[in-house]
PDB file of C-alpha atoms in Angstrom:
ATOM      1  CA  MET A 540     -24.241   9.733   7.914  1.00 50.00           C
ATOM      2  CA  SER A 541     -21.033  11.708   8.219  1.00 51.00           C
ATOM      3  CA  SER A 542     -21.087  15.452   7.765  1.00 48.00           C
ATOM      4  CA  PHE A 543     -18.696  15.084   4.816  1.00 48.00           C
ATOM      5  CA  ARG A 544     -21.162  12.871   2.961  1.00 48.00           C
ATOM      6  CA  ILE A 545     -24.042  15.218   3.757  1.00 47.00           C
ATOM      7  CA  LEU A 546     -22.031  18.235   2.640  1.00 46.00           C
ATOM      8  CA  ARG A 547     -20.998  16.487  -0.557  1.00 48.00           C
ATOM      9  CA  SER A 548     -24.553  15.385  -1.339  1.00 46.00           C
ATOM     10  CA  LEU A 549     -25.861  18.904  -0.706  1.00 47.00           C
ATOM     11  CA  ARG A 550     -23.283  20.377  -3.050  1.00 47.00           C
ATOM     12  CA  MET A 551     -24.091  17.769  -5.674  1.00 46.00           C
ATOM     13  CA  SER A 552     -27.839  18.349  -5.401  1.00 45.00           C
ATOM     14  CA  ALA A 553     -27.305  22.102  -5.690  1.00 46.00           C
ATOM     15  CA  VAL A 554     -25.339  21.586  -8.887  1.00 46.00           C
ATOM     16  CA  VAL A 555     -28.038  19.279 -10.271  1.00 44.00           C
ATOM     17  CA  ARG A 556     -30.698  21.913  -9.634  1.00 50.00           C
ATOM     18  CA  ASP A 557     -28.555  24.461 -11.521  1.00 52.00           C
ATOM     19  CA  ARG A 558     -27.896  26.503  -8.429  1.00 52.00           C
ATOM     20  CA  PRO A 559     -24.342  27.727  -8.181  1.00 54.00           C
ATOM     21  CA  VAL A 560     -22.615  26.631  -5.011  1.00 52.00           C
ATOM     22  CA  HIS A 561     -19.794  28.779  -3.777  1.00 52.00           C
ATOM     23  CA  PRO A 562     -16.846  26.636  -2.610  1.00 51.00           C
ATOM     24  CA  LEU A 563     -16.625  28.605   0.637  1.00 48.00           C
ATOM     25  CA  ASP A 564     -20.237  27.962   1.669  1.00 48.00           C
ATOM     26  CA  TYR A 565     -20.451  26.448   5.108  1.00 46.00           C
ATOM     27  CA  TRP A 566     -23.505  24.302   5.637  1.00 49.00           C
ATOM     28  CA  THR A 567     -24.868  24.382   9.161  1.00 47.00           C
ATOM     29  CA  ARG A 568     -27.610  22.383  10.727  1.00 46.00           C
ATOM     30  CA  SER A 569     -30.733  24.235  11.799  1.00 46.00           C
ATOM     31  CA  SER A 570     -33.099  22.969  14.477  1.00 49.00           C
ATOM     32  CA  SER A 571     -34.464  20.311  12.144  1.00 50.00           C
ATOM     33  CA  PRO A 572     -31.935  17.546  11.419  1.00 50.00           C
ATOM     34  CA  LYS A 573     -33.055  17.271   7.793  1.00 53.00           C
ATOM     35  CA  SER A 574     -32.798  20.934   6.880  1.00 51.00           C
ATOM     36  CA  TRP A 575     -29.508  22.568   6.089  1.00 50.00           C
ATOM     37  CA  SER A 576     -28.784  26.149   5.130  1.00 51.00           C
ATOM     38  CA  PRO A 577     -25.782  28.024   3.825  1.00 52.00           C
ATOM     39  CA  SER A 578     -25.638  30.474   6.693  1.00 50.00           C
ATOM     40  CA  LEU A 579     -21.969  31.114   7.440  1.00 49.00           C
ATOM     41  CA  ARG A 580     -18.833  31.588   5.427  1.00 50.00           C
ATOM     42  CA  ARG A 581     -16.008  29.215   6.194  1.00 51.00           C
ATOM     43  CA  ARG A 582     -12.377  29.882   5.561  1.00 52.00           C
ATOM     44  CA  LEU A 583     -10.785  26.835   3.996  1.00 53.00           C
ATOM     45  CA  HIS A 584      -7.304  25.815   4.907  1.00 50.00           C
ATOM     46  CA  GLY A 585      -5.283  24.220   2.187  1.00 54.00           C
ATOM     47  CA  SER A 586      -1.994  22.416   2.355  1.00 51.00           C
ATOM     48  CA  GLN A 587       0.528  21.699  -0.336  1.00 51.00           C
ATOM     49  CA  ILE A 588      -0.210  18.834  -2.655  1.00 48.00           C
ATOM     50  CA  GLN A 589       1.672  15.720  -1.662  1.00 49.00           C
ATOM     51  CA  HIS A 590       3.266  13.942  -4.605  1.00 47.00           C
ATOM     52  CA  HIS A 591       3.245  10.205  -4.033  1.00 50.00           C
ATOM     53  CA  GLY A 592       5.931   8.111  -5.593  1.00 55.00           C
ATOM     54  CA  ASN A 593       8.393  10.989  -5.636  1.00 57.00           C
ATOM     55  CA  VAL A 594      11.210   8.801  -4.315  1.00 64.00           C
ATOM     56  CA  THR A 595      14.710   9.614  -5.414  1.00 77.00           C
ATOM     57  CA  ARG A 596      16.535   6.545  -6.578  1.00 77.00           C
ATOM     58  CA  PRO A 597      20.273   6.217  -6.034  1.00 76.00           C
ATOM     59  CA  ASP A 598      22.679   7.007  -8.832  1.00 74.00           C
ATOM     60  CA  PRO A 599      23.846   3.876 -10.673  1.00 82.00           C
ATOM     61  CA  GLY A 600      26.534   2.111  -8.698  1.00 77.00           C
ATOM     62  CA  THR A 601      25.805   3.910  -5.405  1.00 84.00           C
ATOM     63  CA  GLY A 602      22.684   2.042  -4.215  1.00 90.00           C
ATOM     64  CA  ILE A 603      22.186  -1.226  -2.384  1.00 93.00           C
ATOM     65  CA  LYS A 604      21.973  -4.032  -4.947  1.00 95.00           C
ATOM     66  CA  LEU A 605      19.036  -6.439  -4.728  1.00 96.00           C
ATOM     67  CA  HIS A 606      18.565  -9.365  -7.123  1.00 97.00           C
ATOM     68  CA  PHE A 607      15.121 -10.811  -7.882  1.00 96.00           C
ATOM     69  CA  LYS A 608      14.929 -14.375  -9.195  1.00 96.00           C
ATOM     70  CA  ASP A 609      11.984 -16.506 -10.286  1.00 93.00           C
ATOM     71  CA  SER A 610      11.168 -19.867  -8.714  1.00 91.00           C
ATOM     72  CA  LYS A 611      13.492 -21.666 -11.153  1.00 93.00           C
ATOM     73  CA  GLY A 612      16.467 -19.500 -10.211  1.00 93.00           C
ATOM     74  CA  ASN A 613      16.459 -17.336 -13.337  1.00 95.00           C
ATOM     75  CA  LEU A 614      17.430 -13.724 -12.733  1.00 96.00           C
ATOM     76  CA  LEU A 615      14.441 -11.423 -13.257  1.00 95.00           C
ATOM     77  CA  LYS A 616      16.040  -8.094 -12.452  1.00 95.00           C
ATOM     78  CA  THR A 617      18.821  -6.503 -10.427  1.00 95.00           C
ATOM     79  CA  ILE A 618      17.891  -3.180  -8.888  1.00 94.00           C
ATOM     80  CA  GLU A 619      19.508  -0.580  -6.667  1.00 94.00           C
ATOM     81  CA  ALA A 620      17.642   0.492  -3.560  1.00 94.00           C
ATOM     82  CA  ASN A 621      17.879   3.087  -0.824  1.00 92.00           C
ATOM     83  CA  GLU A 622      18.341   2.174   2.794  1.00 92.00           C
ATOM     84  CA  GLY A 623      14.924   1.752   4.439  1.00 91.00           C
ATOM     85  CA  ASP A 624      13.060   0.546   1.338  1.00 92.00           C
ATOM     86  CA  ASP A 625      11.154  -2.719   1.675  1.00 93.00           C
ATOM     87  CA  VAL A 626      11.321  -5.606  -0.792  1.00 94.00           C
ATOM     88  CA  LEU A 627       7.596  -5.495  -1.668  1.00 93.00           C
ATOM     89  CA  SER A 628       7.611  -1.784  -2.564  1.00 93.00           C
ATOM     90  CA  LEU A 629      10.751  -2.220  -4.639  1.00 93.00           C
ATOM     91  CA  ALA A 630       9.214  -5.149  -6.506  1.00 93.00           C
ATOM     92  CA  HIS A 631       6.104  -3.106  -7.314  1.00 92.00           C
ATOM     93  CA  GLU A 632       8.172  -0.104  -8.374  1.00 91.00           C
ATOM     94  CA  HIS A 633      10.230  -2.224 -10.767  1.00 91.00           C
ATOM     95  CA  ASP A 634       7.296  -4.262 -12.177  1.00 90.00           C
ATOM     96  CA  ILE A 635       8.314  -7.542 -10.569  1.00 91.00           C
ATOM     97  CA  ASP A 636       5.371  -9.893 -10.106  1.00 88.00           C
ATOM     98  CA  LEU A 637       5.145  -9.955  -6.294  1.00 88.00           C
ATOM     99  CA  GLU A 638       1.501  -9.614  -5.311  1.00 86.00           C
ATOM    100  CA  GLY A 639       1.225  -8.052  -1.839  1.00 87.00           C
ATOM    101  CA  ALA A 640      -2.587  -8.308  -1.592  1.00 85.00           C
ATOM    102  CA  CYS A 641      -2.776  -6.714   1.883  1.00 86.00           C
ATOM    103  CA  GLU A 642      -0.494  -3.826   0.856  1.00 83.00           C
ATOM    104  CA  GLY A 643       2.059  -4.529   3.560  1.00 83.00           C
ATOM    105  CA  SER A 644      -0.234  -4.801   6.582  1.00 88.00           C
ATOM    106  CA  VAL A 645       0.949  -8.349   7.454  1.00 89.00           C
ATOM    107  CA  ALA A 646      -2.494  -9.810   6.746  1.00 88.00           C
ATOM    108  CA  CYS A 647      -1.579 -12.225   3.937  1.00 89.00           C
ATOM    109  CA  SER A 648       1.366 -14.213   2.621  1.00 89.00           C
ATOM    110  CA  THR A 649       1.260 -13.131  -1.023  1.00 89.00           C
ATOM    111  CA  CYS A 650       4.535 -11.176  -0.792  1.00 92.00           C
ATOM    112  CA  HIS A 651       6.416 -14.277   0.392  1.00 92.00           C
ATOM    113  CA  VAL A 652      10.037 -14.344  -0.821  1.00 95.00           C
ATOM    114  CA  VAL A 653      12.944 -16.674  -0.160  1.00 95.00           C
ATOM    115  CA  LEU A 654      16.072 -14.785   0.861  1.00 96.00           C
ATOM    116  CA  SER A 655      19.607 -15.903   0.123  1.00 94.00           C
ATOM    117  CA  PRO A 656      20.898 -17.923   3.110  1.00 94.00           C
ATOM    118  CA  GLU A 657      23.956 -15.696   3.645  1.00 95.00           C
ATOM    119  CA  HIS A 658      21.697 -12.646   4.031  1.00 95.00           C
ATOM    120  CA  TYR A 659      18.813 -14.212   5.974  1.00 95.00           C
ATOM    121  CA  ASP A 660      20.607 -13.981   9.333  1.00 94.00           C
ATOM    122  CA  LEU A 661      21.360 -10.283   8.717  1.00 95.00           C
ATOM    123  CA  VAL A 662      17.642  -9.421   8.648  1.00 95.00           C
ATOM    124  CA  PRO A 663      15.911  -8.852  12.029  1.00 93.00           C
ATOM    125  CA  GLU A 664      13.843 -11.763  13.353  1.00 94.00           C
ATOM    126  CA  PRO A 665      10.264 -11.972  12.034  1.00 92.00           C
ATOM    127  CA  SER A 666       7.469 -10.820  14.337  1.00 93.00           C
ATOM    128  CA  ASP A 667       4.807 -13.235  15.603  1.00 93.00           C
ATOM    129  CA  ASP A 668       2.319 -11.792  13.094  1.00 93.00           C
ATOM    130  CA  GLU A 669       4.754 -12.373  10.250  1.00 93.00           C
ATOM    131  CA  ASN A 670       5.413 -15.945  11.408  1.00 93.00           C
ATOM    132  CA  ASP A 671       1.653 -16.593  11.496  1.00 92.00           C
ATOM    133  CA  MET A 672       1.313 -15.412   7.907  1.00 91.00           C
ATOM    134  CA  LEU A 673       4.414 -17.304   6.779  1.00 91.00           C
ATOM    135  CA  ASP A 674       2.807 -20.521   8.073  1.00 90.00           C
ATOM    136  CA  MET A 675       0.210 -20.081   5.317  1.00 88.00           C
ATOM    137  CA  ALA A 676       2.750 -19.301   2.569  1.00 87.00           C
ATOM    138  CA  PHE A 677       3.126 -21.600  -0.416  1.00 86.00           C
ATOM    139  CA  GLY A 678       6.549 -23.254  -0.645  1.00 87.00           C
ATOM    140  CA  LEU A 679       7.809 -22.151   2.777  1.00 91.00           C
ATOM    141  CA  THR A 680      11.580 -22.590   3.346  1.00 93.00           C
ATOM    142  CA  ASP A 681      14.000 -21.926   6.200  1.00 94.00           C
ATOM    143  CA  THR A 682      14.882 -18.536   4.708  1.00 95.00           C
ATOM    144  CA  SER A 683      11.344 -17.394   3.837  1.00 94.00           C
ATOM    145  CA  ARG A 684      10.163 -13.904   4.760  1.00 94.00           C
ATOM    146  CA  LEU A 685       7.354 -11.555   3.820  1.00 93.00           C
ATOM    147  CA  GLY A 686       8.706  -8.979   1.374  1.00 93.00           C
ATOM    148  CA  CYS A 687       6.759  -6.192   3.055  1.00 93.00           C
ATOM    149  CA  GLN A 688       8.676  -6.794   6.297  1.00 93.00           C
ATOM    150  CA  VAL A 689      12.227  -6.930   4.922  1.00 94.00           C
ATOM    151  CA  GLN A 690      13.766  -3.463   5.196  1.00 95.00           C
ATOM    152  CA  ILE A 691      16.858  -2.913   3.053  1.00 95.00           C
ATOM    153  CA  THR A 692      20.056  -1.950   4.881  1.00 94.00           C
ATOM    154  CA  ARG A 693      23.679  -1.577   3.717  1.00 95.00           C
ATOM    155  CA  VAL A 694      24.616  -5.027   5.072  1.00 95.00           C
ATOM    156  CA  LEU A 695      22.075  -6.591   2.686  1.00 95.00           C
ATOM    157  CA  ASP A 696      23.932  -5.361  -0.412  1.00 94.00           C
ATOM    158  CA  GLY A 697      23.864  -8.137  -3.025  1.00 95.00           C
ATOM    159  CA  MET A 698      20.949 -10.024  -1.433  1.00 96.00           C
ATOM    160  CA  THR A 699      18.788 -12.261  -3.613  1.00 96.00           C
ATOM    161  CA  ALA A 700      15.014 -12.481  -3.174  1.00 96.00           C
ATOM    162  CA  THR A 701      13.576 -15.514  -4.940  1.00 95.00           C
ATOM    163  CA  LEU A 702       9.865 -15.544  -5.756  1.00 93.00           C
ATOM    164  CA  PRO A 703       7.967 -18.774  -5.008  1.00 90.00           C
ATOM    165  CA  SER A 704       6.309 -20.685  -7.850  1.00 84.00           C
ATOM    166  CA  ALA A 705       2.831 -19.790  -6.531  1.00 78.00           C
ATOM    167  CA  THR A 706       1.101 -17.762  -3.829  1.00 74.00           C
ATOM    168  CA  ARG A 707      -1.813 -18.530  -1.601  1.00 69.00           C
ATOM    169  CA  ASN A 708      -4.335 -15.703  -1.342  1.00 66.00           C
ATOM    170  CA  MET A 709      -6.904 -16.825   1.232  1.00 54.00           C
ATOM    171  CA  PHE A 710      -9.597 -14.353   0.168  1.00 51.00           C
ATOM    172  CA  VAL A 711      -9.397 -15.116  -3.535  1.00 51.00           C
ATOM    173  CA  ASP A 712      -8.473 -18.808  -3.348  1.00 49.00           C
ATOM    174  CA  GLY A 713     -11.035 -19.677  -0.667  1.00 50.00           C
ATOM    175  CA  LYS A 714     -13.820 -17.407  -1.917  1.00 48.00           C
ATOM    176  CA  LYS A 715     -17.075 -19.125  -2.829  1.00 47.00           C
ATOM    177  CA  PRO A 716     -18.871 -17.422  -5.730  1.00 43.00           C
ATOM    178  CA  THR A 717     -22.196 -15.827  -4.869  1.00 49.00           C
ATOM    179  CA  HIS A 718     -25.061 -14.766  -7.082  1.00 49.00           C
ATOM    180  CA  HIS A 719     -25.782 -11.064  -7.251  1.00 46.00           C
TER     181      HIS A 719
END
């Protein structure tokens, strides 16, 4: 058991037994592995709180335009992106239904998009891992890519990412139900 879990469980048990626990208590192990005692004071080091999602979006008309279309070719949304953003993150940020089950770790094909042919050659070649995942994608085309791997650059201004009509999620689609 990790020391963090032990420390947390000790603090929780102390609270349950109505004993106040000072946040600076440092729990050290005595000679017996099962006994712990608050013997030393520990100075805690804190860092500033990191605010996730605090991305500054470009002013209207100054960003890189990216068009999202559904499988029938209907425009879903046109957004403006910063250089370095990836298609999957942008889709999630703008509530576009692009799954991304593996959260961008190139372990699934649920963020599969079809890029506009004129922009496909401007994107760097897919890695072997990406090609392996694309082989499992539903509705694969010559200009298919994983949205998590397409980084937006200035030359991609005006690119269209078309969502396929379905996705194939191997864990969910191939999962056999089990009794609990």
